[in-house]
Amino acid sequence: AQSVAQPEDQVNVAEGNPLTVKCTYSVSGNPYLFWYVQYPNRGLQFLLKYITGDNLVKGSYGFEAEFNKSQTSFHLKKPSALVSDSALYFCAVRDISNTGTASKLTFGTGTRLQVTL
Amino acid sequence: DTGVSQDPRHKITKRGQNVTFRCDPISEHNRLYWYRQTLGQGPEFLTYFQNEAQLEKSRLLSDRFSAERPKGSFSTLEIQRTEQGDSAMYLCASSLWTGDNQPQHFGDGTRLSIL
């Protein structure tokens, strides 16, 4: 079975400082990994994905994520946080070696990012 | 690209009533997914379609739930004899199948409240 852990319910950071939102995953085979952001009363917006290749993935709004196979992690990062980045962030995984559930995304419980002035 | 559209945005109903939600995916997307999200949790997979074929259903999808995508375009999710535990945000997503590496694009969801 595939699973995702987001160990922090909330991350607080001052505007202009770097931010990291943590994600670890568990799959039996090789993962496809995704980050989504959710604003209040809205659906999820795609930020970035890791499929293969370079371990550092760049996405929308200045976000990037680093895939670490040995630590089974896919942490989301941004060099300089903005107040407008405050939202709920979800990490998701798909186990591409499991053809029976190949399209199913499994999400973490989310991390609330609060950026203050 | 007009995005994934869901209707209604909010639905309040009494326990025991039937409800139906609609999802219109991004026009060229051949895969359509339904998820359920409860407060403080991430979305949980319910079911997905490729064109009009329903290819997978989660154990979360009890007999009271049925989803259709009759012409491979829009989809409906019906819940019969609603229960308190059905209160949640129901999210629809779509993607273009090119080997499973494409992201799913989500609508803004239908929030269901059971009185």
Short mmCIF file of N, CA and C in Angstrom, two decimals, chain A residues 6-107:
data_model
loop_
_atom_site.label_atom_id
_atom_site.label_comp_id
_atom_site.label_asym_id
_atom_site.label_seq_id
_atom_site.Cartn_x
_atom_site.Cartn_y
_atom_site.Cartn_z
N GLN A 6 2.92 13.79 6.36
CA GLN A 6 3.31 15.18 6.49
C GLN A 6 3.38 15.43 8.00
N PRO A 7 4.58 15.43 8.56
CA PRO A 7 4.72 15.39 10.03
C PRO A 7 4.32 16.67 10.74
N GLU A 8 4.24 17.76 10.01
CA GLU A 8 3.90 19.04 10.65
C GLU A 8 2.49 19.48 10.27
N ASP A 9 1.66 19.72 11.29
CA ASP A 9 0.32 20.24 11.01
C ASP A 9 0.41 21.68 10.52
N GLN A 10 1.36 22.42 11.07
CA GLN A 10 1.48 23.83 10.71
C GLN A 10 2.95 24.24 10.68
N VAL A 11 3.26 25.10 9.73
CA VAL A 11 4.60 25.69 9.63
C VAL A 11 4.43 27.20 9.64
N ASN A 12 5.16 27.86 10.51
CA ASN A 12 5.11 29.32 10.60
C ASN A 12 6.44 29.90 10.13
N VAL A 13 6.37 30.91 9.28
CA VAL A 13 7.60 31.52 8.77
C VAL A 13 7.34 33.01 8.53
N ALA A 14 8.36 33.80 8.69
CA ALA A 14 8.24 35.23 8.43
C ALA A 14 8.44 35.50 6.94
N GLU A 15 7.73 36.49 6.43
CA GLU A 15 7.86 36.85 5.02
C GLU A 15 9.32 37.18 4.70
N GLY A 16 9.78 36.65 3.57
CA GLY A 16 11.16 36.88 3.15
C GLY A 16 12.11 35.77 3.56
N ASN A 17 11.69 34.96 4.54
CA ASN A 17 12.52 33.84 4.98
C ASN A 17 12.25 32.61 4.13
N PRO A 18 13.22 31.70 4.08
CA PRO A 18 12.98 30.46 3.33
C PRO A 18 11.99 29.57 4.09
N LEU A 19 11.25 28.75 3.32
CA LEU A 19 10.31 27.84 3.95
C LEU A 19 10.55 26.42 3.46
N THR A 20 10.24 25.47 4.33
CA THR A 20 10.27 24.06 3.98
C THR A 20 9.03 23.39 4.55
N VAL A 21 8.35 22.63 3.73
CA VAL A 21 7.22 21.82 4.17
C VAL A 21 7.60 20.37 3.90
N LYS A 22 7.56 19.55 4.94
CA LYS A 22 8.11 18.21 4.84
C LYS A 22 7.10 17.17 4.37
N CYS A 23 7.62 16.18 3.64
CA CYS A 23 6.79 15.08 3.15
C CYS A 23 7.66 13.83 3.06
N THR A 24 7.19 12.73 3.59
CA THR A 24 7.82 11.43 3.36
C THR A 24 6.77 10.49 2.81
N TYR A 25 7.22 9.50 2.06
CA TYR A 25 6.28 8.63 1.37
C TYR A 25 6.68 7.17 1.56
N SER A 26 5.74 6.30 1.26
CA SER A 26 6.01 4.87 1.28
C SER A 26 5.28 4.22 0.12
N VAL A 27 6.03 3.57 -0.74
CA VAL A 27 5.46 2.81 -1.85
C VAL A 27 6.25 1.52 -2.01
N SER A 28 5.65 0.56 -2.66
CA SER A 28 6.36 -0.70 -2.86
C SER A 28 7.29 -0.64 -4.05
N GLY A 29 7.00 0.25 -4.99
CA GLY A 29 7.82 0.38 -6.19
C GLY A 29 8.36 1.79 -6.33
N ASN A 30 8.30 2.30 -7.53
CA ASN A 30 8.78 3.65 -7.79
C ASN A 30 7.64 4.66 -7.71
N PRO A 31 7.93 5.82 -7.14
CA PRO A 31 6.86 6.80 -6.94
C PRO A 31 6.81 7.89 -8.00
N TYR A 32 5.59 8.34 -8.26
CA TYR A 32 5.38 9.66 -8.82
C TYR A 32 4.94 10.52 -7.65
N LEU A 33 5.51 11.71 -7.49
CA LEU A 33 5.21 12.56 -6.34
C LEU A 33 4.71 13.92 -6.79
N PHE A 34 3.77 14.46 -6.04
CA PHE A 34 3.12 15.71 -6.40
C PHE A 34 2.95 16.59 -5.16
N TRP A 35 2.96 17.90 -5.39
CA TRP A 35 2.56 18.87 -4.37
C TRP A 35 1.39 19.69 -4.92
N TYR A 36 0.40 19.86 -4.04
CA TYR A 36 -0.76 20.69 -4.35
C TYR A 36 -0.95 21.70 -3.23
N VAL A 37 -1.59 22.83 -3.58
CA VAL A 37 -1.93 23.86 -2.58
C VAL A 37 -3.44 24.07 -2.61
N GLN A 38 -4.00 24.29 -1.42
CA GLN A 38 -5.44 24.52 -1.31
C GLN A 38 -5.71 25.78 -0.52
N TYR A 39 -6.45 26.71 -1.13
CA TYR A 39 -6.90 27.92 -0.46
C TYR A 39 -8.30 27.68 0.09
N PRO A 40 -8.74 28.46 1.08
CA PRO A 40 -10.04 28.21 1.72
C PRO A 40 -11.19 28.10 0.73
N ASN A 41 -12.00 27.06 0.91
CA ASN A 41 -13.18 26.81 0.09
C ASN A 41 -12.86 26.67 -1.40
N ARG A 42 -11.69 26.22 -1.70
CA ARG A 42 -11.29 26.00 -3.09
C ARG A 42 -10.79 24.57 -3.26
N GLY A 43 -10.66 24.14 -4.50
CA GLY A 43 -10.06 22.85 -4.78
C GLY A 43 -8.54 22.93 -4.70
N LEU A 44 -7.89 21.85 -5.07
CA LEU A 44 -6.44 21.78 -5.00
C LEU A 44 -5.83 22.30 -6.30
N GLN A 45 -4.76 23.09 -6.15
CA GLN A 45 -4.04 23.58 -7.31
C GLN A 45 -2.70 22.87 -7.41
N PHE A 46 -2.38 22.37 -8.59
CA PHE A 46 -1.13 21.66 -8.81
C PHE A 46 0.04 22.62 -8.74
N LEU A 47 1.09 22.23 -7.99
CA LEU A 47 2.30 23.05 -7.87
C LEU A 47 3.46 22.47 -8.66
N LEU A 48 3.74 21.18 -8.44
CA LEU A 48 4.87 20.56 -9.11
C LEU A 48 4.80 19.05 -8.97
N LYS A 49 5.62 18.36 -9.78
CA LYS A 49 5.65 16.90 -9.73
C LYS A 49 7.07 16.40 -9.93
N TYR A 50 7.32 15.24 -9.36
CA TYR A 50 8.55 14.48 -9.64
C TYR A 50 8.14 13.18 -10.33
N ILE A 51 8.71 12.97 -11.50
CA ILE A 51 8.46 11.72 -12.23
C ILE A 51 9.74 10.92 -12.33
N THR A 52 10.77 11.55 -12.87
CA THR A 52 12.07 10.92 -12.99
C THR A 52 13.08 12.00 -13.31
N GLY A 53 14.37 11.63 -13.27
CA GLY A 53 15.38 12.61 -13.66
C GLY A 53 15.92 13.41 -12.50
N ASP A 54 16.12 14.69 -12.72
CA ASP A 54 16.72 15.59 -11.74
C ASP A 54 15.95 15.56 -10.43
N ASN A 55 16.68 15.41 -9.33
CA ASN A 55 16.02 15.31 -8.02
C ASN A 55 15.43 16.64 -7.56
N LEU A 56 15.88 17.75 -8.11
CA LEU A 56 15.33 19.06 -7.75
C LEU A 56 14.34 19.47 -8.82
N VAL A 57 13.10 19.62 -8.39
CA VAL A 57 12.02 19.93 -9.32
C VAL A 57 11.53 21.35 -9.06
N LYS A 58 11.39 22.12 -10.11
CA LYS A 58 10.87 23.49 -9.96
C LYS A 58 9.43 23.55 -10.41
N GLY A 59 8.63 24.34 -9.69
CA GLY A 59 7.22 24.41 -10.01
C GLY A 59 6.70 25.83 -10.06
N SER A 60 5.41 25.95 -9.81
CA SER A 60 4.74 27.25 -9.92
C SER A 60 5.04 28.13 -8.72
N TYR A 61 4.92 29.45 -8.92
CA TYR A 61 4.99 30.46 -7.86
C TYR A 61 6.31 30.42 -7.10
N GLY A 62 7.40 29.97 -7.73
CA GLY A 62 8.71 29.97 -7.09
C GLY A 62 8.98 28.78 -6.18
N PHE A 63 8.04 27.84 -6.12
CA PHE A 63 8.25 26.65 -5.29
C PHE A 63 9.13 25.63 -6.00
N GLU A 64 9.83 24.86 -5.20
CA GLU A 64 10.62 23.74 -5.69
C GLU A 64 10.56 22.62 -4.67
N ALA A 65 10.93 21.43 -5.09
CA ALA A 65 10.93 20.29 -4.18
C ALA A 65 12.10 19.40 -4.50
N GLU A 66 12.62 18.77 -3.46
CA GLU A 66 13.77 17.90 -3.63
C GLU A 66 13.40 16.45 -3.33
N PHE A 67 13.59 15.61 -4.30
CA PHE A 67 13.33 14.17 -4.15
C PHE A 67 14.57 13.51 -3.59
N ASN A 68 14.40 12.74 -2.50
CA ASN A 68 15.50 12.01 -1.89
C ASN A 68 15.07 10.57 -1.73
N LYS A 69 15.58 9.72 -2.59
CA LYS A 69 15.13 8.32 -2.61
C LYS A 69 15.54 7.58 -1.35
N SER A 70 16.75 7.84 -0.87
CA SER A 70 17.24 7.08 0.30
C SER A 70 16.45 7.44 1.56
N GLN A 71 15.99 8.68 1.64
CA GLN A 71 15.20 9.10 2.80
C GLN A 71 13.71 9.06 2.51
N THR A 72 13.34 8.62 1.34
CA THR A 72 11.92 8.58 0.88
C THR A 72 11.22 9.88 1.24
N SER A 73 11.86 10.98 0.84
CA SER A 73 11.29 12.29 1.15
C SER A 73 11.13 13.13 -0.11
N PHE A 74 10.22 14.10 0.00
CA PHE A 74 9.95 15.00 -1.12
C PHE A 74 9.52 16.33 -0.50
N HIS A 75 10.46 17.03 0.08
CA HIS A 75 10.16 18.26 0.81
C HIS A 75 9.95 19.43 -0.14
N LEU A 76 8.96 20.25 0.17
CA LEU A 76 8.64 21.44 -0.62
C LEU A 76 9.42 22.63 -0.05
N LYS A 77 9.98 23.45 -0.94
CA LYS A 77 10.80 24.56 -0.48
C LYS A 77 10.51 25.81 -1.31
N LYS A 78 10.82 26.94 -0.68
CA LYS A 78 10.77 28.22 -1.39
C LYS A 78 11.80 29.13 -0.74
N PRO A 79 12.64 29.79 -1.52
CA PRO A 79 13.72 30.58 -0.95
C PRO A 79 13.25 31.79 -0.14
N SER A 80 12.11 32.39 -0.55
CA SER A 80 11.65 33.59 0.11
C SER A 80 10.12 33.57 0.17
N ALA A 81 9.59 33.39 1.36
CA ALA A 81 8.14 33.23 1.53
C ALA A 81 7.41 34.57 1.39
N LEU A 82 6.17 34.47 0.88
CA LEU A 82 5.28 35.62 0.78
C LEU A 82 4.04 35.38 1.65
N VAL A 83 3.45 36.47 2.15
CA VAL A 83 2.22 36.32 2.93
C VAL A 83 1.16 35.59 2.12
N SER A 84 1.13 35.83 0.82
CA SER A 84 0.14 35.20 -0.06
C SER A 84 0.38 33.69 -0.23
N ASP A 85 1.50 33.18 0.24
CA ASP A 85 1.74 31.72 0.20
C ASP A 85 0.98 30.99 1.31
N SER A 86 0.42 31.73 2.24
CA SER A 86 -0.32 31.12 3.36
C SER A 86 -1.49 30.31 2.82
N ALA A 87 -1.48 29.02 3.10
CA ALA A 87 -2.49 28.10 2.56
C ALA A 87 -2.23 26.72 3.13
N LEU A 88 -3.02 25.76 2.65
CA LEU A 88 -2.86 24.36 3.05
C LEU A 88 -2.14 23.62 1.94
N TYR A 89 -1.09 22.90 2.27
CA TYR A 89 -0.27 22.22 1.27
C TYR A 89 -0.37 20.71 1.44
N PHE A 90 -0.58 20.02 0.32
CA PHE A 90 -0.72 18.57 0.33
C PHE A 90 0.34 17.93 -0.56
N CYS A 91 0.96 16.90 -0.01
CA CYS A 91 1.86 16.04 -0.76
C CYS A 91 1.06 14.80 -1.18
N ALA A 92 1.33 14.28 -2.37
CA ALA A 92 0.61 13.11 -2.85
C ALA A 92 1.56 12.18 -3.59
N VAL A 93 1.24 10.90 -3.56
CA VAL A 93 2.09 9.90 -4.20
C VAL A 93 1.26 8.95 -5.04
N ARG A 94 1.86 8.48 -6.10
CA ARG A 94 1.26 7.43 -6.91
C ARG A 94 2.33 6.37 -7.12
N ASP A 95 1.98 5.11 -6.85
CA ASP A 95 2.92 4.00 -7.03
C ASP A 95 2.81 3.50 -8.46
N ILE A 96 3.78 3.81 -9.28
CA ILE A 96 3.67 3.48 -10.69
C ILE A 96 3.90 2.01 -10.98
N SER A 97 4.39 1.27 -10.00
CA SER A 97 4.63 -0.15 -10.24
C SER A 97 3.41 -0.98 -9.92
N ASN A 98 2.39 -0.35 -9.30
CA ASN A 98 1.16 -1.05 -8.95
C ASN A 98 0.12 -0.76 -10.02
N THR A 99 0.06 -1.63 -11.01
CA THR A 99 -0.83 -1.35 -12.14
C THR A 99 -2.29 -1.44 -11.74
N GLY A 100 -2.58 -2.10 -10.63
CA GLY A 100 -3.98 -2.19 -10.22
C GLY A 100 -4.55 -0.88 -9.74
N THR A 101 -3.70 -0.05 -9.17
CA THR A 101 -4.18 1.25 -8.68
C THR A 101 -3.30 2.35 -9.24
N ALA A 102 -2.93 2.20 -10.49
CA ALA A 102 -1.92 3.07 -11.06
C ALA A 102 -2.33 4.53 -11.08
N SER A 103 -3.61 4.81 -11.15
CA SER A 103 -4.02 6.20 -11.25
C SER A 103 -4.42 6.82 -9.93
N LYS A 104 -4.43 6.03 -8.87
CA LYS A 104 -4.90 6.53 -7.59
C LYS A 104 -3.84 7.38 -6.93
N LEU A 105 -4.20 8.61 -6.55
CA LEU A 105 -3.33 9.46 -5.76
C LEU A 105 -3.64 9.26 -4.28
N THR A 106 -2.60 9.10 -3.49
CA THR A 106 -2.76 9.06 -2.04
C THR A 106 -2.16 10.33 -1.47
N PHE A 107 -2.97 11.05 -0.70
CA PHE A 107 -2.57 12.34 -0.15
C PHE A 107 -2.17 12.23 1.31
#
